[in-house]
Amino acid sequence: MHARGRTRRVRAVFARISEAATSRAWLIAVALIVAATACGRRRAGEPATVVLLDIGPAKNREYSEWTVQALEGFTRETGIVVQRVLGPESSNEQLVVEHFLDLRPRLGAEAERHFPALVANNVVQGRLVALPYHANVGILFFRTDLLREYGYPAPPRTWRELESMATAIQKGERAKGDDDFWGFVWQGAPYEGLTCNALEWQASDGGGLIVEDDGTISVNNPRVVEAWQRAASWVGAISPPEVVGYRESDAQEVWRAGKAAFMRSWPYLSQDAGSRVRGRFDLTFVPGGSHRHAMVLGENALAVSRYSKHVDEALALVRYLSRRDVQLERARATSLPPTVPDLYDDPEVLRANPYYTPLKKVFLGGAVSRPSSVTGRKYAEVSRAYFRAVHSVLTRQEKPSAATAALERELVWITGFPVATAARDQAAPPAR
């Protein structure tokens, strides 16, 4: 490999990772390490170059433009050049986090400036493997104009209210000739997005977290059965039959076309430029069940390879991108939620993103984490087994009770964890 000009790539790699990040992303990082090592040593006087593997929303124009400007600012400030490499936006695998540096000794003080729940989400076996970069959590988009038109003073607080409102609005819009209008769109394809949606359904009804923090498998219980059955009833009723193949972009396409009253998605999709619903929607909590509101965390974070020979440069980029002033500029320019709590009180930030208002409360205590910490390297298999089981119910290939029982057996085989027998004795929740 030849140097370009006077700059050679040094042996330092960054990756932005999500809670259920990917082994595919890690394989890309390994390739970058190998390629970087092959370049040889940096000559005296040459500017250092680090590689940023960015698995963020590359299709988001505002984010891409801001990232270019931010990295240029970092280079001006430090003299370190950053090569940005785009990774996959989503995958069903998990990043092998033991290959990342423990950031606590060098960045522990910086970590304290972020939402505690986000920091805790990046602690694996006592090691701080990443620093929060931007926050995401499941959220409900709703059409403010349609709620006013149909006489609803507030968005739905429960799943039952959502079903009722979606049914009425869908019926009314179709009566006006909009035959392909739907009440509710979400992510129902068999991938990680379905894990997020389904975990919100069951956790809101007290059905547990698939695998609990104490290492017991809790998914086979009546509350989960009820939650999955409820979601299956939406398909073809208030949600299009095709929703069982939807990912974020598919649901967003329907939403932006003005063809849905409600959408479950992520706050970063709230940029509405060019959308037919621009200025006619708002965000609120995902509906609650009999137990609580449960919104799944989808944070992205910054990690450093353990094998880097240039840790100082790598840590400098992590410190810079997670800094309050840098996140402030990003919050002004994009819809990606910051991870520093007091930015949610900044008037300029709220003017740019009025949808941030309910998020601070969620990040301070209302978010639900997927069981990635307790399952470790097995999380990818756990999630895959889970979303396949849920999908089999949504497509009516399996009954919910049979699917949860089979999933329990599969999770025991994958993890070796015991079954939480008390979960089976839970009564089904009252309808809400």
Short mmCIF file of C-alpha atoms in Angstrom, two decimals:
data_model
loop_
_atom_site.label_atom_id
_atom_site.label_comp_id
_atom_site.label_asym_id
_atom_site.label_seq_id
_atom_site.Cartn_x
_atom_site.Cartn_y
_atom_site.Cartn_z
CA MET A 1 0.00 0.00 0.00
CA HIS A 2 1.33 3.42 -0.96
CA ALA A 3 0.98 6.63 0.97
CA ARG A 4 -1.09 9.43 -0.52
CA GLY A 5 1.01 12.57 -0.57
CA ARG A 6 2.83 12.82 2.76
CA THR A 7 0.10 11.08 4.80
CA ARG A 8 0.11 7.43 5.72
CA ARG A 9 -2.58 5.60 7.61
CA VAL A 10 -1.49 4.77 11.15
CA ARG A 11 -2.59 1.74 13.09
CA ALA A 12 -5.65 3.21 14.83
CA VAL A 13 -9.24 2.31 14.16
CA PHE A 14 -12.50 3.75 15.42
CA ALA A 15 -15.95 2.26 15.15
CA ARG A 16 -19.34 3.69 15.91
CA ILE A 17 -21.33 0.89 17.41
CA SER A 18 -24.93 0.33 18.41
CA GLU A 19 -26.12 -1.67 21.38
CA ALA A 20 -26.76 -4.65 19.15
CA ALA A 21 -23.85 -3.86 16.88
CA THR A 22 -22.45 -6.29 14.42
CA SER A 23 -19.78 -8.90 13.90
CA ARG A 24 -19.91 -7.82 10.28
CA ALA A 25 -18.85 -4.35 11.39
CA TRP A 26 -16.06 -5.90 13.45
CA LEU A 27 -14.83 -7.85 10.43
CA ILE A 28 -14.64 -4.55 8.55
CA ALA A 29 -12.66 -3.08 11.44
CA VAL A 30 -10.25 -6.02 11.37
CA ALA A 31 -9.73 -5.47 7.67
CA LEU A 32 -8.91 -1.83 8.35
CA ILE A 33 -6.41 -2.84 11.03
CA VAL A 34 -4.69 -5.24 8.66
CA ALA A 35 -4.63 -2.71 5.85
CA ALA A 36 -3.34 -0.01 8.19
CA THR A 37 -0.60 -2.26 9.53
CA ALA A 38 0.47 -3.08 6.01
CA CYS A 39 1.24 0.57 5.36
CA GLY A 40 4.28 0.57 7.60
CA ARG A 41 5.41 3.25 10.01
CA ARG A 42 4.62 6.92 9.75
CA ARG A 43 7.62 9.05 8.83
CA ALA A 44 8.67 11.91 11.08
CA GLY A 45 6.64 15.05 10.42
CA GLU A 46 3.78 13.28 8.72
CA PRO A 47 0.30 14.05 10.11
CA ALA A 48 -1.30 11.13 11.90
CA THR A 49 -4.36 9.57 10.26
CA VAL A 50 -7.02 7.57 12.06
CA VAL A 51 -9.83 5.55 10.48
CA LEU A 52 -13.42 6.14 11.58
CA LEU A 53 -15.73 3.25 10.77
CA ASP A 54 -19.07 5.05 10.73
CA ILE A 55 -22.17 2.87 10.84
CA GLY A 56 -24.45 5.85 11.38
CA PRO A 57 -27.30 7.00 9.14
CA ALA A 58 -25.21 7.63 6.04
CA LYS A 59 -28.34 8.34 3.98
CA ASN A 60 -29.21 11.23 6.31
CA ARG A 61 -27.92 14.24 4.41
CA GLU A 62 -27.80 16.54 7.44
CA TYR A 63 -25.76 14.01 9.41
CA SER A 64 -23.34 13.35 6.55
CA GLU A 65 -22.71 17.06 5.98
CA TRP A 66 -22.23 17.71 9.68
CA THR A 67 -19.81 14.78 10.03
CA VAL A 68 -17.58 16.10 7.25
CA GLN A 69 -17.45 19.51 8.92
CA ALA A 70 -16.85 18.03 12.39
CA LEU A 71 -13.95 15.88 11.22
CA GLU A 72 -12.40 18.83 9.42
CA GLY A 73 -12.68 20.79 12.68
CA PHE A 74 -10.97 17.97 14.56
CA THR A 75 -8.08 17.99 12.09
CA ARG A 76 -7.67 21.76 12.41
CA GLU A 77 -7.67 21.47 16.19
CA THR A 78 -5.33 18.49 16.55
CA GLY A 79 -3.46 18.00 13.28
CA ILE A 80 -4.79 14.43 13.13
CA VAL A 81 -6.36 13.43 9.81
CA VAL A 82 -9.49 11.24 9.86
CA GLN A 83 -10.44 8.84 7.10
CA ARG A 84 -14.16 8.09 7.33
CA VAL A 85 -15.28 4.65 6.16
CA LEU A 86 -18.99 3.95 5.90
CA GLY A 87 -20.17 0.71 7.46
CA PRO A 88 -23.55 -1.04 7.35
CA GLU A 89 -26.46 0.88 8.89
CA SER A 90 -28.01 -2.24 10.37
CA SER A 91 -27.30 -5.90 10.76
CA ASN A 92 -28.44 -8.89 12.74
CA GLU A 93 -25.07 -9.72 14.24
CA GLN A 94 -23.23 -8.40 17.28
CA LEU A 95 -19.93 -6.65 17.59
CA VAL A 96 -17.30 -8.64 19.49
CA VAL A 97 -16.76 -6.06 22.20
CA GLU A 98 -13.83 -7.76 23.91
CA HIS A 99 -11.71 -6.49 21.03
CA PHE A 100 -12.25 -2.91 22.19
CA LEU A 101 -10.21 -0.88 24.61
CA ASP A 102 -11.47 -0.18 28.13
CA LEU A 103 -12.01 3.59 27.99
CA ARG A 104 -12.61 4.12 31.70
CA PRO A 105 -8.96 4.83 32.70
CA ARG A 106 -8.60 7.61 30.12
CA LEU A 107 -12.16 8.83 29.50
CA GLY A 108 -13.96 8.01 32.73
CA ALA A 109 -14.43 11.69 33.60
CA GLU A 110 -15.93 12.40 30.16
CA ALA A 111 -18.34 9.49 30.58
CA GLU A 112 -19.86 11.12 33.66
CA ARG A 113 -21.17 14.00 31.51
CA HIS A 114 -23.51 11.73 29.56
CA PHE A 115 -26.83 10.10 30.45
CA PRO A 116 -26.01 7.38 33.02
CA ALA A 117 -28.24 4.85 31.26
CA LEU A 118 -26.29 5.31 28.02
CA VAL A 119 -22.95 4.93 29.77
CA ALA A 120 -24.17 1.80 31.57
CA ASN A 121 -25.28 0.43 28.21
CA ASN A 122 -21.63 0.44 27.11
CA VAL A 123 -20.25 -1.32 30.17
CA VAL A 124 -19.55 -5.00 29.51
CA GLN A 125 -18.16 -7.13 32.34
CA GLY A 126 -17.03 -3.99 34.15
CA ARG A 127 -15.26 -2.50 31.12
CA LEU A 128 -16.37 0.76 29.50
CA VAL A 129 -16.01 -0.40 25.90
CA ALA A 130 -17.51 2.70 24.25
CA LEU A 131 -18.47 6.30 24.95
CA PRO A 132 -21.97 7.60 24.03
CA TYR A 133 -22.10 9.44 20.73
CA HIS A 134 -25.75 9.86 19.90
CA ALA A 135 -28.84 8.50 21.54
CA ASN A 136 -31.82 6.75 20.04
CA VAL A 137 -34.90 5.24 21.57
CA GLY A 138 -38.15 3.83 20.23
CA ILE A 139 -40.68 6.62 19.78
CA LEU A 140 -44.19 7.08 18.37
CA PHE A 141 -44.75 9.54 15.53
CA PHE A 142 -48.33 10.81 15.24
CA ARG A 143 -50.24 13.09 12.86
CA THR A 144 -51.28 16.16 14.83
CA ASP A 145 -53.63 17.34 12.06
CA LEU A 146 -55.50 14.04 11.93
CA LEU A 147 -55.84 13.79 15.68
CA ARG A 148 -57.46 17.25 15.69
CA GLU A 149 -59.70 16.38 12.75
CA TYR A 150 -61.00 13.23 14.42
CA GLY A 151 -61.45 14.80 17.83
CA TYR A 152 -58.53 13.32 19.78
CA PRO A 153 -57.02 15.82 22.24
CA ALA A 154 -53.85 13.79 22.85
CA PRO A 155 -51.87 10.91 21.32
CA PRO A 156 -52.54 7.36 22.52
CA ARG A 157 -51.20 6.41 25.93
CA THR A 158 -51.91 2.67 25.66
CA TRP A 159 -51.94 0.03 22.96
CA ARG A 160 -55.74 -0.18 23.19
CA GLU A 161 -56.03 3.57 22.60
CA LEU A 162 -53.65 3.28 19.65
CA GLU A 163 -55.74 0.52 18.09
CA SER A 164 -58.95 2.50 18.56
CA MET A 165 -57.56 5.75 17.18
CA ALA A 166 -55.76 4.09 14.28
CA THR A 167 -58.92 2.19 13.31
CA ALA A 168 -61.10 5.31 13.36
CA ILE A 169 -58.66 7.51 11.45
CA GLN A 170 -57.97 4.81 8.88
CA LYS A 171 -61.69 4.30 8.31
CA GLY A 172 -62.27 8.03 7.94
CA GLU A 173 -59.40 8.61 5.51
CA ARG A 174 -60.45 5.69 3.34
CA ALA A 175 -64.01 7.00 3.30
CA LYS A 176 -62.56 10.15 1.73
CA GLY A 177 -61.01 8.04 -1.05
CA ASP A 178 -57.52 7.36 0.32
CA ASP A 179 -57.75 3.59 -0.06
CA ASP A 180 -54.10 2.87 0.78
CA PHE A 181 -54.10 4.81 4.04
CA TRP A 182 -53.15 2.83 7.16
CA GLY A 183 -53.48 3.47 10.86
CA PHE A 184 -50.08 2.28 12.10
CA VAL A 185 -46.76 1.35 10.50
CA TRP A 186 -43.73 -0.18 12.21
CA GLN A 187 -40.78 -2.52 11.60
CA GLY A 188 -41.98 -6.11 11.21
CA ALA A 189 -39.29 -7.73 9.05
CA PRO A 190 -37.24 -10.53 10.67
CA TYR A 191 -34.22 -8.45 11.74
CA GLU A 192 -32.99 -6.48 14.76
CA GLY A 193 -35.66 -3.83 14.33
CA LEU A 194 -38.35 -6.41 15.08
CA THR A 195 -36.51 -7.36 18.27
CA CYS A 196 -36.81 -3.71 19.34
CA ASN A 197 -40.50 -3.46 18.51
CA ALA A 198 -41.50 -6.76 20.07
CA LEU A 199 -39.50 -6.13 23.23
CA GLU A 200 -41.45 -2.89 23.66
CA TRP A 201 -44.74 -4.76 23.25
CA GLN A 202 -43.97 -7.38 25.85
CA ALA A 203 -42.02 -5.26 28.34
CA SER A 204 -44.85 -2.73 28.46
CA ASP A 205 -47.14 -5.53 29.63
CA GLY A 206 -44.67 -6.82 32.21
CA GLY A 207 -43.54 -9.73 30.06
CA GLY A 208 -39.86 -9.30 30.83
CA LEU A 209 -36.74 -8.68 28.78
CA ILE A 210 -36.33 -12.06 26.99
CA VAL A 211 -33.32 -12.83 29.19
CA GLU A 212 -33.27 -11.09 32.56
CA ASP A 213 -30.29 -9.37 34.15
CA ASP A 214 -29.87 -12.31 36.54
CA GLY A 215 -29.28 -14.66 33.61
CA THR A 216 -32.67 -16.37 33.54
CA ILE A 217 -34.79 -16.88 30.43
CA SER A 218 -38.22 -15.30 30.92
CA VAL A 219 -39.75 -15.10 27.46
CA ASN A 220 -42.20 -17.99 27.77
CA ASN A 221 -44.99 -16.42 29.81
CA PRO A 222 -48.63 -15.39 29.30
CA ARG A 223 -47.86 -11.68 29.08
CA VAL A 224 -45.52 -12.23 26.13
CA VAL A 225 -48.08 -14.47 24.45
CA GLU A 226 -50.72 -11.77 24.84
CA ALA A 227 -48.42 -9.01 23.52
CA TRP A 228 -47.40 -10.99 20.43
CA GLN A 229 -51.00 -11.95 19.72
CA ARG A 230 -52.07 -8.33 19.94
CA ALA A 231 -49.42 -7.27 17.42
CA ALA A 232 -50.36 -10.08 15.06
CA SER A 233 -53.94 -8.78 15.06
CA TRP A 234 -52.72 -5.46 13.66
CA VAL A 235 -51.40 -7.04 10.45
CA GLY A 236 -53.93 -6.47 7.68
CA ALA A 237 -56.19 -4.54 10.06
CA ILE A 238 -54.54 -1.24 11.09
CA SER A 239 -51.16 -2.12 9.54
CA PRO A 240 -50.54 -3.17 5.94
CA PRO A 241 -50.00 -6.89 5.28
CA GLU A 242 -46.57 -5.93 3.96
CA VAL A 243 -45.54 -4.61 7.38
CA VAL A 244 -44.09 -8.06 8.15
CA GLY A 245 -41.37 -7.12 5.64
CA TYR A 246 -40.87 -3.51 6.75
CA ARG A 247 -37.60 -2.06 8.00
CA GLU A 248 -37.16 1.56 9.07
CA SER A 249 -36.91 2.91 5.53
CA ASP A 250 -40.08 1.10 4.43
CA ALA A 251 -42.16 2.42 7.31
CA GLN A 252 -40.71 5.89 6.80
CA GLU A 253 -41.64 5.86 3.12
CA VAL A 254 -45.29 5.21 3.97
CA TRP A 255 -45.19 7.84 6.71
CA ARG A 256 -43.53 10.56 4.63
CA ALA A 257 -46.06 9.96 1.86
CA GLY A 258 -48.84 10.85 4.31
CA LYS A 259 -50.26 7.33 4.26
CA ALA A 260 -50.26 6.55 8.00
CA ALA A 261 -51.62 8.07 11.18
CA PHE A 262 -48.97 6.60 13.49
CA MET A 263 -45.44 5.23 13.08
CA ARG A 264 -43.11 3.59 15.58
CA SER A 265 -39.54 4.53 14.70
CA TRP A 266 -36.48 6.46 15.96
CA PRO A 267 -36.06 10.20 16.65
CA TYR A 268 -33.33 10.64 14.03
CA LEU A 269 -36.02 10.16 11.37
CA SER A 270 -37.84 13.30 12.50
CA GLN A 271 -36.16 15.45 9.85
CA ASP A 272 -39.16 16.16 7.64
CA ALA A 273 -37.70 18.13 4.73
CA GLY A 274 -39.51 17.09 1.56
CA SER A 275 -42.10 15.11 3.48
CA ARG A 276 -45.82 15.46 2.78
CA VAL A 277 -46.42 15.52 6.54
CA ARG A 278 -43.96 18.33 7.21
CA GLY A 279 -45.19 20.47 10.11
CA ARG A 280 -48.13 18.13 10.73
CA PHE A 281 -46.71 15.59 13.18
CA ASP A 282 -45.17 15.26 16.60
CA LEU A 283 -43.40 12.61 18.70
CA THR A 284 -44.45 10.97 21.94
CA PHE A 285 -43.78 7.89 24.05
CA VAL A 286 -44.44 4.47 22.57
CA PRO A 287 -47.81 3.38 24.00
CA GLY A 288 -47.82 1.60 27.33
CA GLY A 289 -49.37 -1.69 28.31
CA SER A 290 -50.64 -2.91 31.65
CA HIS A 291 -47.22 -2.41 33.24
CA ARG A 292 -45.58 0.76 31.87
CA HIS A 293 -44.22 2.55 28.82
CA ALA A 294 -41.25 0.60 27.45
CA MET A 295 -39.06 2.21 24.81
CA VAL A 296 -36.04 0.28 23.58
CA LEU A 297 -32.67 1.96 23.63
CA GLY A 298 -30.84 2.22 20.33
CA GLU A 299 -27.77 4.22 21.25
CA ASN A 300 -24.70 4.60 19.03
CA ALA A 301 -21.30 4.95 20.65
CA LEU A 302 -17.58 5.38 19.95
CA ALA A 303 -15.10 2.58 20.54
CA VAL A 304 -11.36 2.09 20.04
CA SER A 305 -9.62 -1.08 18.89
CA ARG A 306 -7.49 -2.80 21.54
CA TYR A 307 -4.89 -3.44 18.84
CA SER A 308 -4.30 0.19 17.97
CA LYS A 309 -0.65 1.28 18.08
CA HIS A 310 -1.80 4.92 18.23
CA VAL A 311 -4.19 4.99 21.16
CA ASP A 312 -3.63 8.67 21.96
CA GLU A 313 -4.85 9.79 18.53
CA ALA A 314 -7.79 7.39 18.73
CA LEU A 315 -8.84 8.60 22.16
CA ALA A 316 -8.53 12.20 21.02
CA LEU A 317 -11.17 11.62 18.35
CA VAL A 318 -13.50 9.86 20.79
CA ARG A 319 -13.09 12.72 23.27
CA TYR A 320 -13.74 15.31 20.55
CA LEU A 321 -16.85 13.74 19.00
CA SER A 322 -18.48 13.14 22.38
CA ARG A 323 -17.73 16.64 23.66
CA ARG A 324 -20.61 18.90 24.71
CA ASP A 325 -19.81 21.71 22.27
CA VAL A 326 -19.48 19.30 19.35
CA GLN A 327 -22.75 17.58 20.24
CA LEU A 328 -24.37 21.00 20.55
CA GLU A 329 -23.43 21.86 16.97
CA ARG A 330 -24.65 18.45 15.79
CA ALA A 331 -27.98 18.90 17.59
CA ARG A 332 -28.45 22.25 15.86
CA ALA A 333 -27.72 20.78 12.44
CA THR A 334 -29.28 17.30 12.60
CA SER A 335 -32.07 15.35 14.29
CA LEU A 336 -29.69 12.94 16.03
CA PRO A 337 -30.37 13.21 19.78
CA PRO A 338 -27.38 14.22 21.94
CA THR A 339 -26.15 12.19 24.89
CA VAL A 340 -25.41 15.16 27.18
CA PRO A 341 -28.50 15.84 29.37
CA ASP A 342 -28.38 19.63 29.61
CA LEU A 343 -28.47 20.03 25.83
CA TYR A 344 -32.16 19.06 26.01
CA ASP A 345 -32.74 22.34 27.88
CA ASP A 346 -30.93 24.51 25.33
CA PRO A 347 -33.46 26.86 23.63
CA GLU A 348 -31.62 26.87 20.31
CA VAL A 349 -31.47 23.08 20.25
CA LEU A 350 -35.17 22.82 21.04
CA ARG A 351 -36.02 25.31 18.29
CA ALA A 352 -34.16 23.13 15.80
CA ASN A 353 -35.61 19.91 17.23
CA PRO A 354 -38.85 20.52 19.15
CA TYR A 355 -39.34 16.76 19.17
CA TYR A 356 -36.55 16.44 21.75
CA THR A 357 -38.85 17.60 24.55
CA PRO A 358 -40.05 14.14 25.73
CA LEU A 359 -36.73 12.40 25.15
CA LYS A 360 -34.82 13.66 28.18
CA LYS A 361 -37.26 11.93 30.54
CA VAL A 362 -36.92 8.70 28.57
CA PHE A 363 -33.12 8.72 28.67
CA LEU A 364 -33.18 9.52 32.38
CA GLY A 365 -35.13 6.40 33.23
CA GLY A 366 -37.75 5.24 30.76
CA ALA A 367 -35.61 3.33 28.26
CA VAL A 368 -35.36 -0.46 28.06
CA SER A 369 -32.13 -2.19 27.04
CA ARG A 370 -31.96 -5.33 24.98
CA PRO A 371 -30.28 -8.24 26.83
CA SER A 372 -26.92 -7.74 25.16
CA SER A 373 -24.88 -7.30 28.35
CA VAL A 374 -26.12 -10.45 30.07
CA THR A 375 -25.87 -12.61 26.94
CA GLY A 376 -22.56 -11.16 25.74
CA ARG A 377 -21.25 -12.78 22.56
CA LYS A 378 -24.42 -14.87 22.36
CA TYR A 379 -26.64 -11.83 21.89
CA ALA A 380 -26.69 -12.08 18.10
CA GLU A 381 -28.00 -15.66 18.28
CA VAL A 382 -30.47 -14.73 21.02
CA SER A 383 -31.86 -11.83 19.03
CA ARG A 384 -32.04 -13.86 15.83
CA ALA A 385 -33.96 -16.64 17.55
CA TYR A 386 -36.27 -14.07 19.14
CA PHE A 387 -37.19 -12.08 16.04
CA ARG A 388 -37.70 -15.25 14.02
CA ALA A 389 -40.12 -16.52 16.66
CA VAL A 390 -42.00 -13.22 16.72
CA HIS A 391 -42.12 -13.14 12.93
CA SER A 392 -43.60 -16.63 12.82
CA VAL A 393 -46.48 -15.32 14.95
CA LEU A 394 -46.96 -12.15 12.88
CA THR A 395 -47.16 -14.25 9.70
CA ARG A 396 -49.49 -16.74 11.43
CA GLN A 397 -47.13 -19.65 10.89
CA GLU A 398 -47.10 -20.35 14.64
CA LYS A 399 -49.43 -19.72 17.53
CA PRO A 400 -47.92 -17.40 20.14
CA SER A 401 -47.91 -20.00 22.93
CA ALA A 402 -46.15 -22.56 20.74
CA ALA A 403 -43.66 -19.95 19.51
CA THR A 404 -42.67 -18.78 23.00
CA ALA A 405 -42.29 -22.36 24.24
CA ALA A 406 -40.05 -23.27 21.30
CA LEU A 407 -38.09 -20.06 21.72
CA GLU A 408 -37.48 -20.83 25.39
CA ARG A 409 -35.96 -24.20 24.49
CA GLU A 410 -33.80 -22.60 21.81
CA LEU A 411 -32.53 -19.90 24.17
CA VAL A 412 -31.62 -22.50 26.78
CA TRP A 413 -29.61 -24.30 24.11
CA ILE A 414 -27.93 -21.07 22.90
CA THR A 415 -27.05 -19.60 26.28
CA GLY A 416 -27.04 -22.45 28.77
CA PHE A 417 -29.08 -20.20 31.07
CA PRO A 418 -31.87 -21.55 33.29
CA VAL A 419 -35.54 -20.81 32.79
CA ALA A 420 -37.23 -18.26 35.05
CA THR A 421 -40.04 -20.59 36.09
CA ALA A 422 -41.89 -17.85 37.97
CA ALA A 423 -42.48 -16.05 34.67
CA ARG A 424 -44.71 -18.88 33.44
CA ASP A 425 -47.07 -18.34 36.35
CA GLN A 426 -47.77 -14.72 35.44
CA ALA A 427 -51.36 -14.01 34.63
CA ALA A 428 -52.10 -12.46 31.26
CA PRO A 429 -52.45 -8.66 31.56
CA PRO A 430 -55.79 -6.95 31.41
CA ALA A 431 -56.42 -5.37 28.01
CA ARG A 432 -55.33 -1.77 27.78
#
